[in-house]
Coordinates of C-alpha atoms in Angstrom, one line a residue:
Chain J
X12 CA 0.0 0.0 0.0
X13 CA 1.1 3.6 -0.6
X14 CA 1.6 5.4 2.7
X15 CA 2.0 9.1 3.1
X16 CA 3.2 10.9 6.2
X17 CA 3.9 14.5 7.1
X18 CA 6.8 14.7 9.5
X19 CA 7.9 17.7 11.5
X20 CA 11.7 17.9 11.0
X21 CA 13.7 19.9 13.5
X22 CA 17.3 20.5 14.2
X23 CA 18.0 22.0 17.6
X24 CA 21.5 23.1 16.6
X25 CA 20.3 25.3 13.7
X26 CA 16.7 25.9 15.0
X27 CA 15.4 24.9 11.5
X28 CA 11.9 23.5 11.4
X29 CA 10.0 22.1 8.5
X30 CA 7.0 19.9 7.8
X31 CA 8.0 17.5 5.1
X32 CA 5.8 15.0 3.3
X33 CA 7.0 11.5 2.6
X34 CA 5.5 8.7 0.5
X35 CA 6.6 5.1 0.5
X36 CA 5.3 1.7 -0.5
X37 CA 4.7 -0.4 2.6
X38 CA 3.3 -3.8 3.3
X39 CA -0.3 -4.0 4.6
X40 CA 0.8 -5.1 8.0
X41 CA 3.1 -2.1 8.5
X42 CA 2.9 0.0 11.7
X43 CA 4.0 3.6 11.9
X44 CA 7.5 2.5 13.0
X45 CA 7.9 0.2 10.0
X46 CA 7.0 3.1 7.7
X47 CA 9.5 5.4 9.4
X48 CA 12.2 2.6 8.9
X49 CA 11.3 2.5 5.2
X50 CA 11.6 6.3 4.9
X51 CA 14.9 6.3 6.6
X52 CA 16.2 3.4 4.6
X53 CA 15.0 4.4 1.1
X54 CA 14.2 8.1 1.1
X55 CA 16.0 10.1 3.8
X56 CA 18.7 8.7 6.0
X57 CA 18.9 11.8 8.1
X58 CA 15.5 11.3 9.7
X59 CA 16.0 10.8 13.5
X60 CA 13.7 8.8 15.9
X61 CA 14.2 6.3 18.7
X62 CA 13.3 2.7 18.5
X63 CA 14.3 -0.7 19.8
X64 CA 12.1 -3.6 20.5
X65 CA 9.3 -3.0 17.9
X66 CA 6.8 -4.8 20.3
X67 CA 5.5 -2.3 22.8
X68 CA 7.8 -3.3 25.6
X69 CA 10.9 -1.1 25.4
X70 CA 9.1 2.3 25.4
X71 CA 11.5 3.9 23.0
X72 CA 9.3 5.0 20.1
X73 CA 7.0 7.5 21.8
X74 CA 6.0 10.3 19.4
X75 CA 2.9 12.2 18.4
X76 CA 0.5 11.3 15.5
X77 CA -2.0 14.1 14.7
X78 CA -1.2 15.6 18.1
X79 CA -1.7 12.5 20.2
X80 CA 1.2 10.8 22.0
X81 CA 1.5 7.2 20.7
X82 CA 3.9 4.3 20.4
X83 CA 5.0 4.2 16.7
X84 CA 5.2 0.4 17.0
X85 CA 1.5 0.1 18.1
X86 CA -0.2 2.1 15.4
X87 CA -1.3 0.1 12.3
X88 CA -1.2 2.2 9.1
X89 CA -3.8 0.3 7.1
X90 CA -7.0 1.8 8.5
X91 CA -5.4 5.3 8.2
X92 CA -4.4 4.7 4.6
X93 CA -7.9 3.3 3.8
X94 CA -9.6 6.5 4.9
X95 CA -7.2 8.5 2.8
X96 CA -5.7 10.3 5.8
X97 CA -2.1 11.7 5.8
X98 CA -1.1 11.9 9.5
X99 CA 1.2 14.5 10.9
X100 CA 4.0 13.0 12.9
X101 CA 5.8 15.1 15.5
X102 CA 7.9 14.8 18.7
X103 CA 6.3 14.3 22.1
X104 CA 5.4 17.4 24.1
X105 CA 6.6 18.7 27.5
X106 CA 10.2 17.6 26.7
X107 CA 12.8 19.6 24.6
X108 CA 13.2 18.3 21.0
X109 CA 16.8 17.4 20.2
X110 CA 16.3 16.4 16.5
X111 CA 13.2 15.5 14.5
X112 CA 11.2 13.0 16.6
X113 CA 13.8 12.6 19.4
X114 CA 13.2 14.4 22.7
X115 CA 15.6 15.0 25.6
X116 CA 14.3 12.6 28.3
X117 CA 16.8 13.8 31.0
X118 CA 14.2 15.7 32.9
X119 CA 11.9 12.7 32.7
X120 CA 14.6 10.4 34.2
X121 CA 15.4 12.9 36.9
X122 CA 11.8 12.8 38.1
X123 CA 11.7 9.0 38.0
X124 CA 14.9 8.9 40.1
X125 CA 13.5 11.4 42.5
X126 CA 10.8 8.8 43.4
X127 CA 13.6 6.3 44.6
X128 CA 12.5 3.6 42.1
X129 CA 13.9 0.7 44.0
X130 CA 12.7 -1.5 46.9
X131 CA 13.7 -0.6 50.4
X132 CA 13.1 -3.9 52.1
X133 CA 14.8 -3.1 55.3
X134 CA 17.0 -6.3 55.3
X135 CA 20.3 -7.2 53.6
X136 CA 20.1 -11.0 53.8
X137 CA 17.4 -13.5 53.0
X138 CA 16.0 -15.4 56.0
X139 CA 18.0 -18.4 57.3
X140 CA 15.6 -20.9 55.9
X141 CA 14.2 -20.3 52.4
X142 CA 12.8 -17.0 51.2
X143 CA 10.4 -14.1 52.0
X144 CA 7.1 -15.1 50.5
X145 CA 4.3 -12.8 49.4
X146 CA 0.9 -13.8 48.1
X147 CA -0.3 -12.9 44.6
X148 CA -3.2 -11.1 46.3
X149 CA -0.8 -8.8 48.1
X150 CA 0.9 -8.0 44.8
X151 CA -2.3 -7.4 42.8
X152 CA -2.8 -3.7 43.9
X153 CA 0.3 -2.6 42.0
X154 CA -0.4 -4.8 38.9
X155 CA -1.3 -1.8 36.7
X156 CA 1.5 0.4 37.8
X157 CA 4.0 -2.4 37.2
X158 CA 3.1 -2.4 33.5
X159 CA 4.7 1.0 32.9
X160 CA 7.4 1.0 30.2
X161 CA 8.4 4.6 30.8
X162 CA 7.7 5.7 27.2
X163 CA 6.7 9.2 28.2
X164 CA 3.4 9.3 26.4
X165 CA 1.6 10.4 29.6
X166 CA 4.1 13.1 30.3
X167 CA 3.9 14.4 26.8
X168 CA 0.3 15.4 27.3
X169 CA 0.2 16.4 31.0
X170 CA -1.7 19.7 31.3
X171 CA -0.3 20.4 34.8
X172 CA 3.3 19.9 33.6
X173 CA 2.8 22.4 30.7
X174 CA 2.0 25.0 33.3
X175 CA 4.4 23.8 36.0
X176 CA 7.4 22.1 34.5
X177 CA 8.6 21.0 37.9
X178 CA 5.5 18.8 38.5
X179 CA 6.7 15.2 39.1
X180 CA 4.2 14.2 36.5
X181 CA 2.1 11.0 35.8
X182 CA 4.9 8.6 35.0
X183 CA 7.0 9.3 38.1
X184 CA 4.0 9.3 40.4
X185 CA 2.8 6.0 38.9
X186 CA 6.2 4.6 39.6
X187 CA 5.9 6.0 43.1
X188 CA 2.8 4.1 43.8
X189 CA 4.4 1.0 42.4
X190 CA 6.7 1.1 45.4
X191 CA 4.2 2.6 48.0
X192 CA 1.8 -0.3 47.2
X193 CA 4.5 -3.0 47.2
X194 CA 4.2 -5.2 50.4
X195 CA 8.0 -5.7 50.3
X196 CA 8.8 -2.0 50.8
X197 CA 9.3 -0.7 54.3
X198 CA 9.5 3.0 53.5
X199 CA 5.9 3.8 52.7
X200 CA 5.6 6.8 55.0
X201 CA 8.9 8.4 53.9
X202 CA 7.8 7.9 50.3
X203 CA 4.4 9.5 50.9
X204 CA 6.0 12.4 52.7
X205 CA 8.3 13.0 49.8
X206 CA 5.7 12.6 47.1
X207 CA 3.5 15.2 49.0
X208 CA 6.1 17.9 48.2
X209 CA 5.2 21.1 46.5
X210 CA 5.3 19.7 42.9
X211 CA 4.0 16.3 43.8
X212 CA 0.7 14.5 44.1
X213 CA -1.6 17.6 44.6
X214 CA -0.3 19.4 41.5
X215 CA -2.3 17.0 39.3
X216 CA -5.2 18.9 37.6
X217 CA -7.2 15.7 36.8
X218 CA -7.3 16.3 33.1
X219 CA -7.0 12.5 32.5
X220 CA -4.8 12.9 29.4
X221 CA -2.4 10.4 31.0
X222 CA -5.0 7.7 31.3
X223 CA -6.2 8.5 27.8
X224 CA -2.8 8.2 26.2
X225 CA -1.0 5.4 28.2
X226 CA -0.4 2.6 25.6
X227 CA -0.1 0.0 28.4
X228 CA -3.2 0.6 30.6
X229 CA -1.3 1.9 33.6
X230 CA -3.8 4.7 34.2
X231 CA -1.4 7.1 35.9
X232 CA -4.1 9.4 37.1
X233 CA -5.6 6.5 39.1
X234 CA -2.1 5.9 40.6
X235 CA -2.0 9.5 41.7
X236 CA -5.4 9.1 43.3
X237 CA -4.1 6.0 45.1
X238 CA -1.2 8.1 46.5
X239 CA -3.6 10.8 47.6
X240 CA -5.8 8.2 49.3
X241 CA -2.8 6.6 51.1
X242 CA -1.6 10.0 52.2
X243 CA -4.9 11.0 53.7
X244 CA -5.2 7.6 55.3
X245 CA -1.8 8.0 56.9
X246 CA -2.6 11.5 58.1
X247 CA -0.2 13.2 55.7
X248 CA -2.5 16.1 54.9
X249 CA -0.3 19.3 55.1
X250 CA -0.8 20.1 51.4
X251 CA -3.6 22.6 50.4
X252 CA -4.8 19.9 48.0
X253 CA -5.3 17.4 50.8
X254 CA -7.1 20.0 53.0
X255 CA -9.3 20.8 50.0
X256 CA -10.2 17.1 49.6
X257 CA -10.9 16.7 53.3
X258 CA -13.3 19.7 53.2
X259 CA -15.4 17.9 50.5
X260 CA -15.7 14.8 52.9
X261 CA -16.7 17.1 55.8
X262 CA -19.3 18.8 53.6
X263 CA -20.8 15.6 52.4
X264 CA -21.1 14.4 55.9
X265 CA -22.6 17.5 57.4
X266 CA -24.9 19.2 54.8
X267 CA -24.6 16.7 52.0
X268 CA -23.7 19.5 49.5
X269 CA -20.4 21.2 49.1
X270 CA -20.0 24.1 51.6
X271 CA -18.6 26.2 48.9
X272 CA -18.0 29.5 50.7
X273 CA -16.1 27.9 53.5
X274 CA -13.8 26.0 51.0
X275 CA -11.3 28.8 50.7
X276 CA -10.5 29.3 54.4
X277 CA -10.6 25.6 55.0
X278 CA -8.1 25.0 52.1
X279 CA -5.9 28.0 52.3
X280 CA -6.3 29.1 55.9
X281 CA -8.1 32.2 57.3
X282 CA -5.2 34.6 56.7
X283 CA -5.0 33.7 53.0
X284 CA -8.7 33.9 52.8
X285 CA -8.7 37.4 54.1
X286 CA -6.1 38.4 51.5
X287 CA -8.6 37.2 48.9
X288 CA -11.3 39.4 50.2
X289 CA -11.3 41.8 47.2
X290 CA -11.6 38.9 44.8
X291 CA -14.3 37.3 46.9
X292 CA -16.3 40.6 47.0
X293 CA -16.1 40.8 43.2
X294 CA -17.7 37.4 43.0
X295 CA -20.2 38.1 45.7
X296 CA -21.7 40.9 43.7
X297 CA -22.8 38.3 41.2
X298 CA -24.1 35.8 43.7
X299 CA -21.0 33.6 43.3
X300 CA -20.4 33.5 47.1
X301 CA -23.5 31.8 48.6
X302 CA -24.0 32.6 52.3
X303 CA -23.0 29.6 54.5
X304 CA -26.0 30.4 56.8
X305 CA -28.6 29.0 56.8
X306 CA -26.7 26.0 55.4
X307 CA -28.0 24.3 52.3
X308 CA -28.8 20.9 53.6
X309 CA -29.6 17.9 51.5
X310 CA -32.8 15.9 52.3
X311 CA -32.1 12.7 54.2
X312 CA -28.4 13.8 54.7
X313 CA -28.3 11.5 57.8
X314 CA -27.9 8.6 55.3
X315 CA -24.8 10.1 53.9
X316 CA -23.4 10.6 57.4
X317 CA -24.2 7.0 58.4
X318 CA -22.7 5.7 55.2
X319 CA -19.3 7.3 56.0
X320 CA -19.4 5.8 59.5
X321 CA -20.3 2.4 58.0
X322 CA -17.6 2.3 55.3
X323 CA -15.0 3.4 57.9
X324 CA -15.5 0.0 59.6
X325 CA -15.2 -2.0 56.4
X326 CA -11.5 -1.6 55.8
X327 CA -11.4 -0.2 52.3
X328 CA -9.7 3.0 53.1
X329 CA -6.7 4.3 51.2
X330 CA -5.6 2.8 47.8
X331 CA -7.7 -0.4 48.5
X332 CA -10.8 1.7 47.8
X333 CA -9.5 2.5 44.4
X334 CA -8.2 -1.0 43.6
X335 CA -11.6 -2.6 44.5
X336 CA -13.1 -1.1 41.3
X337 CA -10.4 -2.0 38.9
X338 CA -11.7 -5.5 38.0
X339 CA -15.0 -4.1 37.0
X340 CA -13.5 -1.2 35.0
X341 CA -11.2 -3.6 33.1
X342 CA -14.3 -5.3 31.7
X343 CA -15.5 -2.2 29.9
X344 CA -15.5 -2.5 26.1
X345 CA -13.9 0.7 24.7
X346 CA -16.3 2.1 22.2
X347 CA -17.4 5.5 21.1
X348 CA -21.2 5.5 21.3
X349 CA -22.4 8.4 19.2
X350 CA -22.9 8.3 15.5
X351 CA -19.5 8.9 13.8
X352 CA -21.2 10.6 10.9
X353 CA -21.5 13.7 13.1
X354 CA -17.7 13.9 13.1
X355 CA -18.0 16.1 10.1
X356 CA -19.7 18.8 12.2
X357 CA -16.4 19.4 14.1
X358 CA -14.5 22.3 12.6
X359 CA -11.0 21.2 13.2
X360 CA -7.9 23.2 12.7
X361 CA -5.5 21.7 10.2
X362 CA -3.4 18.9 11.6
X363 CA -0.3 20.9 10.7
X364 CA -1.0 23.4 13.4
X365 CA -1.4 20.8 16.1
X366 CA 2.2 20.0 16.5
Chain O
X5 CA -38.1 11.3 27.2
X6 CA -38.3 11.6 31.0
X7 CA -35.1 11.6 33.0
X8 CA -34.0 11.7 36.7
X9 CA -32.3 15.1 37.0
X10 CA -29.2 15.5 39.2
X11 CA -28.1 19.1 39.3
X12 CA -25.1 18.7 41.6
X13 CA -23.5 21.3 44.0
X14 CA -22.7 24.3 41.8
X15 CA -26.0 24.5 40.1
X16 CA -27.6 24.6 43.6
X17 CA -25.2 27.3 44.8
X18 CA -22.9 29.6 42.9
X19 CA -24.2 28.6 39.5
X20 CA -27.9 28.8 40.1
X21 CA -28.3 30.2 36.6
X22 CA -27.3 26.8 35.2
X23 CA -30.2 25.1 37.0
X24 CA -32.8 27.7 36.1
X25 CA -31.8 27.8 32.4
X26 CA -31.7 24.0 32.3
X27 CA -35.2 23.7 33.8
X28 CA -36.5 26.3 31.4
X29 CA -34.8 24.7 28.3
X30 CA -35.3 21.0 28.8
X31 CA -39.1 20.9 28.2
X32 CA -38.6 22.7 24.9
X33 CA -36.3 19.9 23.8
X34 CA -38.8 17.2 24.8
X35 CA -36.9 16.3 28.0
X36 CA -39.0 15.9 31.2
X37 CA -36.9 16.5 34.3
X38 CA -37.6 14.7 37.6
X39 CA -35.4 16.4 40.1
X40 CA -33.9 14.0 42.7
X41 CA -34.3 15.3 46.2
X42 CA -32.5 12.9 48.6
X43 CA -29.2 13.2 47.0
X44 CA -25.8 14.7 48.0
X45 CA -22.7 16.0 46.3
X46 CA -20.9 13.4 44.1
X47 CA -17.7 14.3 46.0
X48 CA -16.0 15.8 42.9
X49 CA -12.4 14.5 42.2
X50 CA -11.8 15.2 45.9
X51 CA -13.7 12.5 47.8
X52 CA -12.9 10.1 44.9
X53 CA -9.2 10.7 45.6
X54 CA -9.2 10.9 49.4
X55 CA -11.8 8.4 50.4
X56 CA -12.6 6.2 47.4
X57 CA -14.9 3.8 49.2
X58 CA -17.0 6.7 50.5
X59 CA -17.0 8.2 47.0
X60 CA -18.4 4.9 45.6
X61 CA -21.2 4.8 48.2
X62 CA -22.2 8.4 47.8
X63 CA -22.5 7.9 44.0
X64 CA -24.2 4.6 44.4
X65 CA -26.8 6.3 46.6
X66 CA -27.5 8.9 43.9
X67 CA -27.8 6.1 41.3
X68 CA -30.1 4.2 43.7
X69 CA -32.4 7.2 44.2
X70 CA -32.5 7.7 40.4
X71 CA -33.5 4.0 39.9
X72 CA -36.1 4.2 42.7
X73 CA -37.7 7.2 40.9
X74 CA -38.5 4.8 38.0
X75 CA -36.2 6.4 35.4
X76 CA -33.5 4.6 33.4
X77 CA -31.6 7.7 32.6
X78 CA -29.9 10.0 35.1
X79 CA -29.2 13.3 33.5
X80 CA -26.2 15.4 34.7
X81 CA -25.2 19.0 33.9
X82 CA -21.6 18.9 35.1
X83 CA -18.5 17.2 33.7
X84 CA -17.2 16.1 37.1
X85 CA -20.6 14.7 38.2
X86 CA -20.8 12.9 34.9
X87 CA -17.4 11.1 35.3
X88 CA -17.9 10.3 39.0
X89 CA -21.3 8.8 38.5
X90 CA -20.4 6.9 35.3
X91 CA -17.3 5.5 36.9
X92 CA -19.2 4.4 40.0
X93 CA -21.9 3.0 37.8
X94 CA -19.4 0.9 35.7
X95 CA -17.9 -0.5 38.9
X96 CA -21.3 -1.5 40.3
X97 CA -22.7 -2.8 37.0
X98 CA -19.6 -5.0 36.2
X99 CA -18.9 -6.5 39.6
X100 CA -21.8 -8.3 41.3
X101 CA -20.0 -8.8 44.6
X102 CA -19.1 -5.1 44.9
X103 CA -22.6 -4.1 44.0
X104 CA -24.2 -6.4 46.6
X105 CA -21.9 -5.1 49.3
X106 CA -22.6 -1.5 48.5
X107 CA -26.3 -2.1 48.1
X108 CA -26.5 -3.8 51.5
X109 CA -24.8 -0.8 53.0
X110 CA -27.2 1.6 51.3
X111 CA -30.1 -0.4 52.8
X112 CA -28.5 -0.4 56.2
X113 CA -28.6 3.4 56.3
X114 CA -32.2 3.6 55.0
X115 CA -31.5 4.3 51.3
X116 CA -32.8 2.2 48.4
X117 CA -30.6 -0.6 47.1
X118 CA -29.1 -0.3 43.6
X119 CA -29.5 -3.0 41.0
X120 CA -27.5 -1.3 38.2
X121 CA -30.4 -0.3 36.0
X122 CA -29.5 3.4 35.4
X123 CA -27.5 5.0 32.6
X124 CA -25.8 8.4 33.3
X125 CA -25.9 10.9 30.5
X126 CA -24.9 14.5 30.3
X127 CA -27.5 17.0 29.1
X128 CA -25.1 17.7 26.1
X129 CA -25.4 14.1 24.9
X130 CA -29.2 14.2 25.0
X131 CA -29.2 17.3 22.8
X132 CA -26.4 16.5 20.4
X133 CA -28.1 13.6 18.5
X134 CA -31.3 11.8 17.9
X135 CA -34.7 13.2 19.0
X136 CA -33.1 15.9 21.2
X137 CA -31.1 17.3 18.2
X138 CA -34.3 17.4 16.0
X139 CA -36.2 19.2 18.7
X140 CA -33.2 21.6 19.2
X141 CA -33.5 22.7 15.6
X142 CA -37.2 23.6 16.1
X143 CA -36.7 25.2 19.4
X144 CA -33.8 27.5 18.4
X145 CA -36.1 29.8 16.4
X146 CA -34.4 33.0 17.4
X147 CA -31.0 31.7 16.3
X148 CA -27.5 33.0 17.0
X149 CA -26.9 34.6 13.6
X150 CA -23.7 36.6 13.4
X151 CA -22.3 35.0 16.6
X152 CA -18.9 33.3 16.7
X153 CA -18.8 30.8 19.5
X154 CA -15.8 28.9 20.9
X155 CA -16.8 25.5 22.3
X156 CA -14.9 24.6 25.5
X157 CA -15.5 20.9 26.4
X158 CA -13.4 20.6 29.5
X159 CA -11.8 17.3 30.6
X160 CA -14.2 15.0 32.3
X161 CA -16.8 14.8 29.7
X162 CA -14.2 13.5 27.2
X163 CA -11.5 11.7 29.2
X164 CA -11.1 8.9 30.1
X165 CA -13.0 8.0 26.9
X166 CA -13.3 4.4 28.2
X167 CA -15.7 5.7 30.9
X168 CA -17.3 8.5 28.9
X169 CA -17.2 7.3 25.4
X170 CA -19.8 9.6 23.7
X171 CA -17.4 11.0 21.2
X172 CA -13.7 11.1 20.0
X173 CA -12.0 12.8 22.9
X174 CA -9.5 14.5 20.6
X175 CA -11.9 15.4 17.8
X176 CA -15.2 16.1 19.6
X177 CA -18.1 17.5 17.6
X178 CA -21.2 17.7 19.8
X179 CA -20.9 21.4 20.9
X180 CA -20.0 22.4 17.3
X181 CA -23.1 20.6 16.0
X182 CA -25.3 22.4 18.6
X183 CA -23.8 25.8 17.9
X184 CA -24.4 25.3 14.2
X185 CA -28.0 24.1 14.7
X186 CA -28.6 27.2 16.7
X187 CA -27.4 29.3 13.7
X188 CA -24.1 30.4 15.3
X189 CA -20.6 29.8 13.9
X190 CA -18.3 27.5 15.9
X191 CA -14.6 28.6 16.0
X192 CA -11.9 26.1 16.5
X193 CA -8.8 26.3 18.7
X194 CA -6.5 23.5 20.1
X195 CA -7.2 24.1 23.8
X196 CA -10.9 23.4 23.5
X197 CA -10.3 19.8 24.8
X198 CA -7.7 20.8 27.5
X199 CA -8.0 21.6 31.2
X200 CA -9.3 24.9 32.7
X201 CA -7.3 24.4 35.8
X202 CA -10.3 24.4 38.2
X203 CA -9.5 21.3 40.3
X204 CA -6.3 22.9 41.6
X205 CA -7.3 26.6 41.5
X206 CA -7.5 26.8 45.3
X207 CA -4.4 24.7 46.0
X208 CA -2.1 25.7 43.1
X209 CA -3.5 29.0 41.7
X210 CA -0.5 29.8 39.6
X211 CA -0.4 26.4 37.9
X212 CA -4.2 26.6 37.3
X213 CA -4.0 30.0 35.8
X214 CA -1.2 28.7 33.4
X215 CA -3.8 26.3 32.1
X216 CA -6.7 28.7 32.1
X217 CA -4.9 31.2 29.9
X218 CA -4.7 28.8 27.0
X219 CA -8.5 28.5 26.1
X220 CA -9.1 32.2 26.9
X221 CA -6.3 33.6 24.7
X222 CA -6.7 31.0 21.9
X223 CA -10.5 31.5 21.6
X224 CA -10.0 35.3 21.5
X225 CA -7.4 35.0 18.8
X226 CA -9.7 32.7 16.8
X227 CA -12.2 35.6 16.8
X228 CA -14.8 34.2 19.3
X229 CA -17.5 36.5 20.6
X230 CA -18.2 34.1 23.5
X231 CA -17.3 30.7 24.8
X232 CA -19.7 27.9 25.8
X233 CA -19.1 25.0 28.2
X234 CA -21.1 22.0 29.4
X235 CA -19.4 22.2 32.9
X236 CA -20.1 24.6 35.7
X237 CA -16.6 24.2 37.1
X238 CA -15.1 25.2 33.8
X239 CA -17.6 28.1 33.8
X240 CA -16.5 29.3 37.2
X241 CA -12.9 29.1 36.2
X242 CA -13.3 30.8 32.8
X243 CA -15.7 33.4 34.1
X244 CA -14.8 34.3 37.6
X245 CA -11.0 33.7 37.5
X246 CA -10.6 35.6 34.2
X247 CA -10.1 38.8 36.2
X248 CA -7.1 37.2 37.9
X249 CA -5.7 36.3 34.5
X250 CA -6.2 39.9 33.4
X251 CA -4.4 41.1 36.6
X252 CA -1.5 38.7 36.0
X253 CA -1.0 39.5 32.3
X254 CA -2.1 43.1 32.2
X255 CA -4.3 42.3 29.3
X256 CA -8.0 42.8 28.9
X257 CA -10.0 39.8 27.8
X258 CA -13.6 40.3 28.8
X259 CA -14.6 37.0 27.1
X260 CA -18.2 36.1 27.9
X261 CA -18.7 32.5 29.1
X262 CA -22.0 30.8 28.7
X263 CA -23.4 27.6 30.1
X264 CA -24.6 25.3 27.3
X265 CA -28.2 25.7 28.5
X266 CA -27.8 29.5 28.3
X267 CA -26.4 29.5 24.8
X268 CA -29.3 27.4 23.5
X269 CA -31.6 29.4 25.8
X270 CA -30.7 32.6 23.9
X271 CA -31.4 30.9 20.6
X272 CA -34.7 29.5 21.9
X273 CA -35.8 32.9 23.2
X274 CA -35.8 32.0 26.9
X275 CA -36.2 35.0 29.2
X276 CA -33.4 36.7 31.1
X277 CA -35.2 35.8 34.3
X278 CA -34.3 32.2 33.7
X279 CA -30.9 32.7 32.0
X280 CA -29.8 35.0 34.8
X281 CA -26.8 36.6 33.0
X282 CA -26.5 39.1 35.8
X283 CA -24.9 36.3 37.8
X284 CA -21.9 36.3 35.5
X285 CA -18.7 38.1 36.4
X286 CA -17.8 38.9 32.8
X287 CA -20.6 40.8 31.1
X288 CA -22.5 38.9 28.4
X289 CA -24.1 42.1 27.1
X290 CA -21.6 42.8 24.2
X291 CA -22.2 39.3 22.9
X292 CA -26.0 39.5 23.1
X293 CA -25.9 42.8 21.1
X294 CA -24.1 40.9 18.3
X295 CA -26.9 38.4 17.8
X296 CA -28.7 39.4 14.6
X297 CA -32.5 39.0 14.2
X298 CA -33.4 35.8 12.3

């Protein structure tokens, strides 16, 4: 089949940037990586990209296709060719581009290292007789996080990291939970303390791009939620994000609805809240600061209160509460429900601008 | 179609205009609303993160009351409620043991049990296709001629698409289809599917504003007269925090932000007393003046 690609070429040394179109004849089974290999082999040997295993396990060939971070070895070209589409290929986001499709992953690795991605078992030697044994059940909670191949697709699209480049990010935090949730590790509290730092867990804006993009089903956002749940469970709640979350629990238990006006002092503290007075008054003029008294109380709110007391006795606090739903969620067939004919209604900017 | 209506926190509090405009619009689109009474906050991303088992029970309780009301559709008007309820629903529908445990807990505290018979749909989805879309074309008799509208989807109505699944999360079309059906012109810009920063606007204001600036500046550059969003949290961020963005950049944006129900409401001739534009921080008046007579 004839395959056409538009590739963003870039040279960091000269700063030159150009969108070039390539056409090659490729076998029907070809994936994007195969096509790049053919282009490099037959058309232009200067094209730069990373690759190794060609089977979705090394994590080298992360790049963007039409603005979405993907693994080049996972994307089959046949359906794309059949609909006459010429995809735009570019380097991943949130990392500096070195050449063409190759990004500098040093900042990525620095963040992974910051998580101490190794087991701290607390012992040097195995026990005198035999080995330390752990049940499969005890290992299951970190099953998803252990699938990470560190390709960077999640980091590429992270909305918080675009705004705060220091954010540890989805890959590093998922790696963090892989150790926090490991029954062999003895440093859970130290890890949680460290992951609660300024650019840690509570920097996540819950945009869910990481879950959407991860080619291995790690669901990094869910891993971050597990770290948040474990932190709250262990009483590590110094961060404004944790205080914000706790106020929602308090609201649900007392009035049933969010106690919106009290959210600012409960999150940021009274002093900060007073500093925000001018802003608050500007919102109050438009009815955006509902009076906390009399409270807006949900009907039958005592049920919500009793539920909290009940679940507290059932031992599903912390990450266990997240893990319990994973089996069910893994059973969902991924399908877009609405009529695809409507897709024409979307006025999309040309793919070229979506680099 | 009759649906159980869950309005959520913001439409009960700081975004009352979303509730009143939804209640005024829905009957014109053939959607009968049965408002649920004995329901609470869905917990947003916050209870989901901090106390996931409590999150599951709170959402199961909402689903249970919807089921007990005799409806098979629970309609939401907020992205965060939509994701929370759909996620909880998937967990309960696909794991019998989990559903039985949660249902028993609900009964212990006096709430109805949940058997998994409800589907959660956002108002946007009911309008964007099928009967709702046909009725929209009839209802929008006043039109939005001359108006350029930037759709802003927000995150949790698109991603994770496995749980939401209405449309392609990278190439959504529903808001554009509605803007066109109302006679307006949709404008395109890359940040329409990105985050408004709201979930961390209290805890990390600077990071959140760094996200918020993208849709505001890009839609302005694309020539939009107004933005429309299906999420009251995005609305609050885009409308109320816009002044902080202006203070930080020294620029003047004054971009009017409309709830979906308000934009259609203008096209359908719904009164200001229901649309309540006075509750917006950024004035909507310049945009309303641009709408030409049909």
